[in-house]
């Protein structure tokens, strides 16, 4: 595997790690924008970036809103209540990162987007509004924005918390999330190559809704599904991507970006 360079950069207001083969910093390369999970940070996914950069891929790992270098002292409950604000901000910022990467003449072809947990959820939403995404890898993600948000709110209330929004604001938030809900916008995926990994014992992002969505994608992709879709499930695994899952995801991204 070739040498890899990690560069800390600030793109507008977005701190990111720019990971690239050591001899190719200024060259146009196939590119992945890689998104981290909730309460995590960009550097926690460097093992994915290392594998990808070793295959000749540029990787951009941004800190999500309120995460990593952008933390604002929120506790876990406050962060959970702002989960969807963070996701929607990241969907917008992915577009800004793509624009800046193009302006810097760094990208060969169209970029991929990938992510774990919240990053996987964000990736599935981004695919509904960013047609330039060429391929994606979703680890422990969900496309069911409305159902997931509704379940989260019900869970908060069952634990005795009062949500700081009115019923009207709740309905408005769900209407907004429906605009990015892949289960309602399957045609927007436009038969792009997609990789999924999910542990069947995941209690944070439940397995069943994601697998059900994948089966709907298979039907929509028709004869192209065998070539363009892959779902790896691990029966005894929870909310943590295994090493074989990580390696399969990076292999998928490299193979499809270099086609």
C-alpha atoms as a printed R data frame, in Angstrom:
    type eleno elety resid chain resno       x       y       z
1   ATOM     1    CA   UNK     A     1   0.000   0.000   0.000
2   ATOM     2    CA   UNK     A     2   1.321   3.444  -0.932
3   ATOM     3    CA   UNK     A     3   2.133   6.218   1.534
4   ATOM     4    CA   UNK     A     4  -0.796   8.372   2.693
5   ATOM     5    CA   UNK     A     5  -0.885  12.057   3.645
6   ATOM     6    CA   UNK     A     6  -3.372  13.541   6.153
7   ATOM     7    CA   UNK     A     7  -3.915  17.298   5.900
8   ATOM     8    CA   UNK     A     8  -6.038  19.336   8.326
9   ATOM     9    CA   UNK     A     9  -7.930  22.029   6.416
10  ATOM    10    CA   UNK     A    10 -10.773  24.522   6.867
11  ATOM    11    CA   UNK     A    11 -13.111  24.811   3.900
12  ATOM    12    CA   UNK     A    12 -15.157  27.922   4.544
13  ATOM    13    CA   UNK     A    13 -16.514  27.119   8.036
14  ATOM    14    CA   UNK     A    14 -16.076  23.352   7.782
15  ATOM    15    CA   UNK     A    15 -13.040  21.694   9.433
16  ATOM    16    CA   UNK     A    16 -12.037  18.569   7.554
17  ATOM    17    CA   UNK     A    17  -9.282  16.032   7.161
18  ATOM    18    CA   UNK     A    18  -8.037  15.726   3.604
19  ATOM    19    CA   UNK     A    19  -6.534  12.269   3.118
20  ATOM    20    CA   UNK     A    20  -4.693  11.561  -0.106
21  ATOM    21    CA   UNK     A    21  -1.931   9.373  -1.556
22  ATOM    22    CA   UNK     A    22   1.368  11.002  -0.602
23  ATOM    23    CA   UNK     A    23   2.408  11.871  -4.157
24  ATOM    24    CA   UNK     A    24  -1.003  13.102  -5.392
25  ATOM    25    CA   UNK     A    25  -2.060  16.025  -3.192
26  ATOM    26    CA   UNK     A    26  -2.642  18.446  -6.068
27  ATOM    27    CA   UNK     A    27  -3.807  15.933  -8.671
28  ATOM    28    CA   UNK     A    28  -7.353  15.194  -9.740
29  ATOM    29    CA   UNK     A    29  -8.433  11.924  -8.130
30  ATOM    30    CA   UNK     A    30 -11.588   9.905  -7.575
31  ATOM    31    CA   UNK     A    31 -13.009  11.319  -4.339
32  ATOM    32    CA   UNK     A    32 -15.115  10.199  -1.374
33  ATOM    33    CA   UNK     A    33 -16.798  12.533   1.111
34  ATOM    34    CA   UNK     A    34 -16.971  10.444   4.294
35  ATOM    35    CA   UNK     A    35 -19.365  11.324   7.131
36  ATOM    36    CA   UNK     A    36 -19.021  10.301  10.781
37  ATOM    37    CA   UNK     A    37 -21.644   9.240  13.296
38  ATOM    38    CA   UNK     A    38 -23.556  11.016  16.057
39  ATOM    39    CA   UNK     A    39 -21.340  12.204  18.947
40  ATOM    40    CA   UNK     A    40 -18.258  11.221  16.930
41  ATOM    41    CA   UNK     A    41 -15.819  13.276  14.838
42  ATOM    42    CA   UNK     A    42 -13.958  13.235  11.533
43  ATOM    43    CA   UNK     A    43 -10.791  11.529  12.812
44  ATOM    44    CA   UNK     A    44 -12.768   8.522  14.049
45  ATOM    45    CA   UNK     A    45 -13.139   7.278  10.471
46  ATOM    46    CA   UNK     A    46  -9.506   7.549   9.434
47  ATOM    47    CA   UNK     A    47  -9.296   3.759   9.023
48  ATOM    48    CA   UNK     A    48 -11.733   4.028   6.091
49  ATOM    49    CA   UNK     A    49  -9.730   6.924   4.648
50  ATOM    50    CA   UNK     A    50  -6.458   5.018   5.015
51  ATOM    51    CA   UNK     A    51  -7.829   2.078   3.060
52  ATOM    52    CA   UNK     A    52  -9.278   4.301   0.343
53  ATOM    53    CA   UNK     A    53  -6.237   6.534  -0.047
54  ATOM    54    CA   UNK     A    54  -4.118   3.401  -0.382
55  ATOM    55    CA   UNK     A    55  -6.258   2.548  -3.405
56  ATOM    56    CA   UNK     A    56  -5.633   5.943  -5.017
57  ATOM    57    CA   UNK     A    57  -8.770   7.659  -3.706
58  ATOM    58    CA   UNK     A    58  -8.955  11.156  -2.201
59  ATOM    59    CA   UNK     A    59 -11.040  11.258   0.999
60  ATOM    60    CA   UNK     A    60 -12.572  14.339   2.599
61  ATOM    61    CA   UNK     A    61 -13.748  13.842   6.203
62  ATOM    62    CA   UNK     A    62 -15.670  16.851   7.548
63  ATOM    63    CA   UNK     A    63 -16.741  17.513  11.111
64  ATOM    64    CA   UNK     A    64 -20.538  17.651  11.218
65  ATOM    65    CA   UNK     A    65 -22.366  20.647  12.702
66  ATOM    66    CA   UNK     A    66 -21.877  20.689  16.527
67  ATOM    67    CA   UNK     A    67 -19.293  17.867  16.352
68  ATOM    68    CA   UNK     A    68 -15.515  17.630  16.662
69  ATOM    69    CA   UNK     A    69 -13.955  21.067  16.300
70  ATOM    70    CA   UNK     A    70 -17.461  22.524  15.970
71  ATOM    71    CA   UNK     A    71 -18.652  21.418  19.422
72  ATOM    72    CA   UNK     A    72 -20.599  24.020  21.408
73  ATOM    73    CA   UNK     A    73 -20.737  22.325  24.798
74  ATOM    74    CA   UNK     A    74 -24.024  20.519  24.179
75  ATOM    75    CA   UNK     A    75 -24.706  17.504  26.375
76  ATOM    76    CA   UNK     A    76 -25.906  14.169  24.992
77  ATOM    77    CA   UNK     A    77 -29.604  14.985  25.453
78  ATOM    78    CA   UNK     A    78 -29.283  18.374  23.778
79  ATOM    79    CA   UNK     A    79 -27.349  16.805  20.914
80  ATOM    80    CA   UNK     A    80 -29.990  14.126  20.465
81  ATOM    81    CA   UNK     A    81 -32.729  16.759  20.317
82  ATOM    82    CA   UNK     A    82 -30.784  18.516  17.531
83  ATOM    83    CA   UNK     A    83 -30.050  15.298  15.601
84  ATOM    84    CA   UNK     A    84 -32.109  16.198  12.531
85  ATOM    85    CA   UNK     A    85 -30.793  19.758  12.461
86  ATOM    86    CA   UNK     A    86 -27.314  18.221  12.248
87  ATOM    87    CA   UNK     A    87 -28.337  15.787   9.490
88  ATOM    88    CA   UNK     A    88 -29.985  18.461   7.338
89  ATOM    89    CA   UNK     A    89 -27.036  20.821   7.822
90  ATOM    90    CA   UNK     A    90 -24.677  18.066   6.669
91  ATOM    91    CA   UNK     A    91 -26.773  17.416   3.546
92  ATOM    92    CA   UNK     A    92 -26.377  21.083   2.639
93  ATOM    93    CA   UNK     A    93 -22.671  21.116   3.515
94  ATOM    94    CA   UNK     A    94 -21.972  18.060   1.350
95  ATOM    95    CA   UNK     A    95 -23.046  20.211  -1.583
96  ATOM    96    CA   UNK     A    96 -20.685  22.989  -0.489
97  ATOM    97    CA   UNK     A    97 -17.769  20.552  -0.121
98  ATOM    98    CA   UNK     A    98 -18.447  19.182  -3.594
99  ATOM    99    CA   UNK     A    99 -18.485  22.701  -5.040
100 ATOM   100    CA   UNK     A   100 -15.225  23.658  -3.319
101 ATOM   101    CA   UNK     A   101 -13.500  20.430  -4.361
102 ATOM   102    CA   UNK     A   102 -14.446  21.151  -7.962
103 ATOM   103    CA   UNK     A   103 -13.207  24.746  -7.662
104 ATOM   104    CA   UNK     A   104  -9.891  23.437  -6.330
105 ATOM   105    CA   UNK     A   105  -9.745  21.029  -9.297
106 ATOM   106    CA   UNK     A   106  -9.289  18.020  -7.025
107 ATOM   107    CA   UNK     A   107 -11.988  15.670  -8.328
108 ATOM   108    CA   UNK     A   108 -11.795  13.190 -11.165
109 ATOM   109    CA   UNK     A   109 -15.307  12.245 -12.253
110 ATOM   110    CA   UNK     A   110 -18.128  12.639  -9.731
111 ATOM   111    CA   UNK     A   111 -17.532  12.024  -6.001
112 ATOM   112    CA   UNK     A   112 -18.971   9.308  -3.818
113 ATOM   113    CA   UNK     A   113 -20.497   9.868  -0.388
114 ATOM   114    CA   UNK     A   114 -20.294   7.392   2.482
115 ATOM   115    CA   UNK     A   115 -20.909   7.330   6.192
116 ATOM   116    CA   UNK     A   116 -21.490   5.405   9.405
117 ATOM   117    CA   UNK     A   117 -24.626   5.655  11.568
118 ATOM   118    CA   UNK     A   118 -25.699   9.332  11.437
119 ATOM   119    CA   UNK     A   119 -23.321   9.606   8.471
120 ATOM   120    CA   UNK     A   120 -25.129   6.743   6.753
121 ATOM   121    CA   UNK     A   121 -28.494   8.352   7.475
122 ATOM   122    CA   UNK     A   122 -27.190  11.620   6.044
123 ATOM   123    CA   UNK     A   123 -25.857   9.836   2.953
124 ATOM   124    CA   UNK     A   124 -29.268   8.340   2.175
125 ATOM   125    CA   UNK     A   125 -30.890  11.765   2.492
126 ATOM   126    CA   UNK     A   126 -28.186  13.406   0.392
127 ATOM   127    CA   UNK     A   127 -28.846  10.933  -2.430
128 ATOM   128    CA   UNK     A   128 -32.389  12.295  -2.741
129 ATOM   129    CA   UNK     A   129 -31.207  15.841  -3.513
130 ATOM   130    CA   UNK     A   130 -27.637  15.626  -4.886
131 ATOM   131    CA   UNK     A   131 -27.690  13.952  -8.321
132 ATOM   132    CA   UNK     A   132 -23.906  14.390  -8.672
133 ATOM   133    CA   UNK     A   133 -23.235  11.616  -6.105
134 ATOM   134    CA   UNK     A   134 -21.931   8.777  -8.264
135 ATOM   135    CA   UNK     A   135 -22.015   5.940  -5.726
136 ATOM   136    CA   UNK     A   136 -22.446   5.566  -1.983
137 ATOM   137    CA   UNK     A   137 -21.688   3.297   0.953
138 ATOM   138    CA   UNK     A   138 -24.130   3.273   3.861
139 ATOM   139    CA   UNK     A   139 -23.105   1.638   7.126
140 ATOM   140    CA   UNK     A   140 -25.884   1.404   9.737
141 ATOM   141    CA   UNK     A   141 -27.975   4.041   7.959
142 ATOM   142    CA   UNK     A   142 -31.708   4.540   7.491
143 ATOM   143    CA   UNK     A   143 -33.644   6.194   4.682
144 ATOM   144    CA   UNK     A   144 -36.866   6.296   6.752
145 ATOM   145    CA   UNK     A   145 -36.498   9.864   8.021
146 ATOM   146    CA   UNK     A   146 -40.127  10.388   9.025
147 ATOM   147    CA   UNK     A   147 -40.557   7.043  10.790
148 ATOM   148    CA   UNK     A   148 -37.168   7.281  12.517
149 ATOM   149    CA   UNK     A   149 -37.798  10.839  13.727
150 ATOM   150    CA   UNK     A   150 -41.264   9.894  14.975
151 ATOM   151    CA   UNK     A   151 -39.836   6.907  16.862
152 ATOM   152    CA   UNK     A   152 -37.100   9.071  18.379
153 ATOM   153    CA   UNK     A   153 -39.616  11.633  19.619
154 ATOM   154    CA   UNK     A   154 -41.840   8.920  21.084
155 ATOM   155    CA   UNK     A   155 -38.838   7.414  22.843
156 ATOM   156    CA   UNK     A   156 -37.887  10.773  24.388
157 ATOM   157    CA   UNK     A   157 -41.417  11.260  25.654
158 ATOM   158    CA   UNK     A   158 -41.602   7.722  27.058
159 ATOM   159    CA   UNK     A   159 -38.477   8.511  29.102
160 ATOM   160    CA   UNK     A   160 -40.206  11.513  30.694
161 ATOM   161    CA   UNK     A   161 -38.692  14.293  28.564
162 ATOM   162    CA   UNK     A   162 -40.818  17.112  27.214
163 ATOM   163    CA   UNK     A   163 -39.899  17.998  23.657
164 ATOM   164    CA   UNK     A   164 -39.195  21.735  23.277
165 ATOM   165    CA   UNK     A   165 -41.488  22.040  20.241
166 ATOM   166    CA   UNK     A   166 -45.209  22.565  19.745
167 ATOM   167    CA   UNK     A   167 -47.393  20.009  17.924
168 ATOM   168    CA   UNK     A   168 -47.418  22.364  14.946
169 ATOM   169    CA   UNK     A   169 -43.617  22.557  14.939
170 ATOM   170    CA   UNK     A   170 -43.410  18.766  15.165
171 ATOM   171    CA   UNK     A   171 -45.692  18.397  12.144
172 ATOM   172    CA   UNK     A   172 -43.627  20.986  10.252
173 ATOM   173    CA   UNK     A   173 -40.396  19.160  11.043
174 ATOM   174    CA   UNK     A   174 -41.832  15.868   9.766
175 ATOM   175    CA   UNK     A   175 -42.984  17.596   6.555
176 ATOM   176    CA   UNK     A   176 -39.448  18.905   6.071
177 ATOM   177    CA   UNK     A   177 -37.895  15.506   6.720
178 ATOM   178    CA   UNK     A   178 -40.290  13.919   4.205
179 ATOM   179    CA   UNK     A   179 -38.491  15.902   1.479
180 ATOM   180    CA   UNK     A   180 -35.334  13.837   2.174
181 ATOM   181    CA   UNK     A   181 -37.010  10.529   3.071
182 ATOM   182    CA   UNK     A   182 -35.728   7.901   0.653
183 ATOM   183    CA   UNK     A   183 -38.701   5.621   1.256
184 ATOM   184    CA   UNK     A   184 -40.867   8.332  -0.310
185 ATOM   185    CA   UNK     A   185 -38.394   9.263  -3.091
186 ATOM   186    CA   UNK     A   186 -36.995   5.989  -4.417
187 ATOM   187    CA   UNK     A   187 -36.910   7.342  -7.980
188 ATOM   188    CA   UNK     A   188 -34.382   9.989  -6.853
189 ATOM   189    CA   UNK     A   189 -31.777   7.248  -6.306
190 ATOM   190    CA   UNK     A   190 -31.731   6.902 -10.094
191 ATOM   191    CA   UNK     A   191 -30.284   3.371 -10.005
192 ATOM   192    CA   UNK     A   192 -26.923   4.590  -8.691
193 ATOM   193    CA   UNK     A   193 -24.589   1.925  -7.238
194 ATOM   194    CA   UNK     A   194 -25.194   1.570  -3.499
195 ATOM   195    CA   UNK     A   195 -23.507  -0.525  -0.803
196 ATOM   196    CA   UNK     A   196 -25.142  -1.255   2.563
197 ATOM   197    CA   UNK     A   197 -23.751  -2.831   5.722
198 ATOM   198    CA   UNK     A   198 -25.909  -3.428   8.792
199 ATOM   199    CA   UNK     A   199 -25.761  -5.596  11.896
200 ATOM   200    CA   UNK     A   200 -28.969  -7.457  12.628
201 ATOM   201    CA   UNK     A   201 -28.652  -6.792  16.394
202 ATOM   202    CA   UNK     A   202 -28.447  -3.002  15.961
203 ATOM   203    CA   UNK     A   203 -30.713  -1.282  18.515
204 ATOM   204    CA   UNK     A   204 -29.598   2.271  17.652
205 ATOM   205    CA   UNK     A   205 -30.516   2.238  13.938
206 ATOM   206    CA   UNK     A   206 -32.771  -0.808  13.610
207 ATOM   207    CA   UNK     A   207 -31.884  -3.347  10.938
208 ATOM   208    CA   UNK     A   208 -35.364  -4.240   9.647
209 ATOM   209    CA   UNK     A   209 -36.441  -0.852   8.182
210 ATOM   210    CA   UNK     A   210 -33.136  -0.508   6.323
211 ATOM   211    CA   UNK     A   211 -33.368  -4.008   4.906
212 ATOM   212    CA   UNK     A   212 -37.001  -3.434   3.908
213 ATOM   213    CA   UNK     A   213 -35.931  -0.275   2.092
214 ATOM   214    CA   UNK     A   214 -33.158  -2.194   0.349
215 ATOM   215    CA   UNK     A   215 -35.698  -4.737  -0.906
216 ATOM   216    CA   UNK     A   216 -37.753  -1.863  -2.351
217 ATOM   217    CA   UNK     A   217 -34.624  -0.571  -4.072
218 ATOM   218    CA   UNK     A   218 -34.023  -4.022  -5.538
219 ATOM   219    CA   UNK     A   219 -37.504  -3.982  -7.032
220 ATOM   220    CA   UNK     A   220 -37.011  -0.461  -8.404
221 ATOM   221    CA   UNK     A   221 -33.608  -1.281  -9.913
222 ATOM   222    CA   UNK     A   222 -34.980  -4.406 -11.598
223 ATOM   223    CA   UNK     A   223 -32.411  -6.278 -13.673
224 ATOM   224    CA   UNK     A   224 -29.712  -3.771 -12.661
225 ATOM   225    CA   UNK     A   225 -30.018  -4.590  -8.958
226 ATOM   226    CA   UNK     A   226 -27.578  -7.501  -9.021
227 ATOM   227    CA   UNK     A   227 -24.817  -5.292 -10.413
228 ATOM   228    CA   UNK     A   228 -25.606  -2.013  -8.662
229 ATOM   229    CA   UNK     A   229 -26.768  -3.000  -5.174
230 ATOM   230    CA   UNK     A   230 -25.100  -4.917  -2.367
231 ATOM   231    CA   UNK     A   231 -26.277  -5.498   1.185
232 ATOM   232    CA   UNK     A   232 -24.030  -7.173   3.770
233 ATOM   233    CA   UNK     A   233 -25.814  -8.256   6.936
234 ATOM   234    CA   UNK     A   234 -24.117  -9.678  10.007
235 ATOM   235    CA   UNK     A   235 -26.410 -11.746  12.183
236 ATOM   236    CA   UNK     A   236 -24.673 -11.369  15.548
237 ATOM   237    CA   UNK     A   237 -23.416  -7.785  15.169
238 ATOM   238    CA   UNK     A   238 -24.870  -4.635  16.727
239 ATOM   239    CA   UNK     A   239 -24.141  -0.952  16.158
240 ATOM   240    CA   UNK     A   240 -20.487  -1.249  15.190
241 ATOM   241    CA   UNK     A   241 -19.086  -1.961  11.734
242 ATOM   242    CA   UNK     A   242 -16.888  -5.044  11.621
243 ATOM   243    CA   UNK     A   243 -13.491  -5.008   9.953
244 ATOM   244    CA   UNK     A   244 -14.767  -7.201   7.082
245 ATOM   245    CA   UNK     A   245 -17.622  -4.715   6.645
246 ATOM   246    CA   UNK     A   246 -15.234  -1.770   6.546
247 ATOM   247    CA   UNK     A   247 -12.991  -3.499   3.997
248 ATOM   248    CA   UNK     A   248 -15.970  -4.453   1.822
249 ATOM   249    CA   UNK     A   249 -17.229  -0.851   1.865
250 ATOM   250    CA   UNK     A   250 -13.886   0.624   0.832
251 ATOM   251    CA   UNK     A   251 -13.465  -1.991  -1.885
252 ATOM   252    CA   UNK     A   252 -16.929  -1.160  -3.253
253 ATOM   253    CA   UNK     A   253 -16.205   2.579  -3.321
254 ATOM   254    CA   UNK     A   254 -12.818   2.153  -5.009
255 ATOM   255    CA   UNK     A   255 -14.157  -0.263  -7.599
256 ATOM   256    CA   UNK     A   256 -17.101   1.949  -8.561
257 ATOM   257    CA   UNK     A   257 -15.199   5.241  -8.542
258 ATOM   258    CA   UNK     A   258 -12.561   3.801 -10.874
259 ATOM   259    CA   UNK     A   259 -14.974   2.333 -13.426
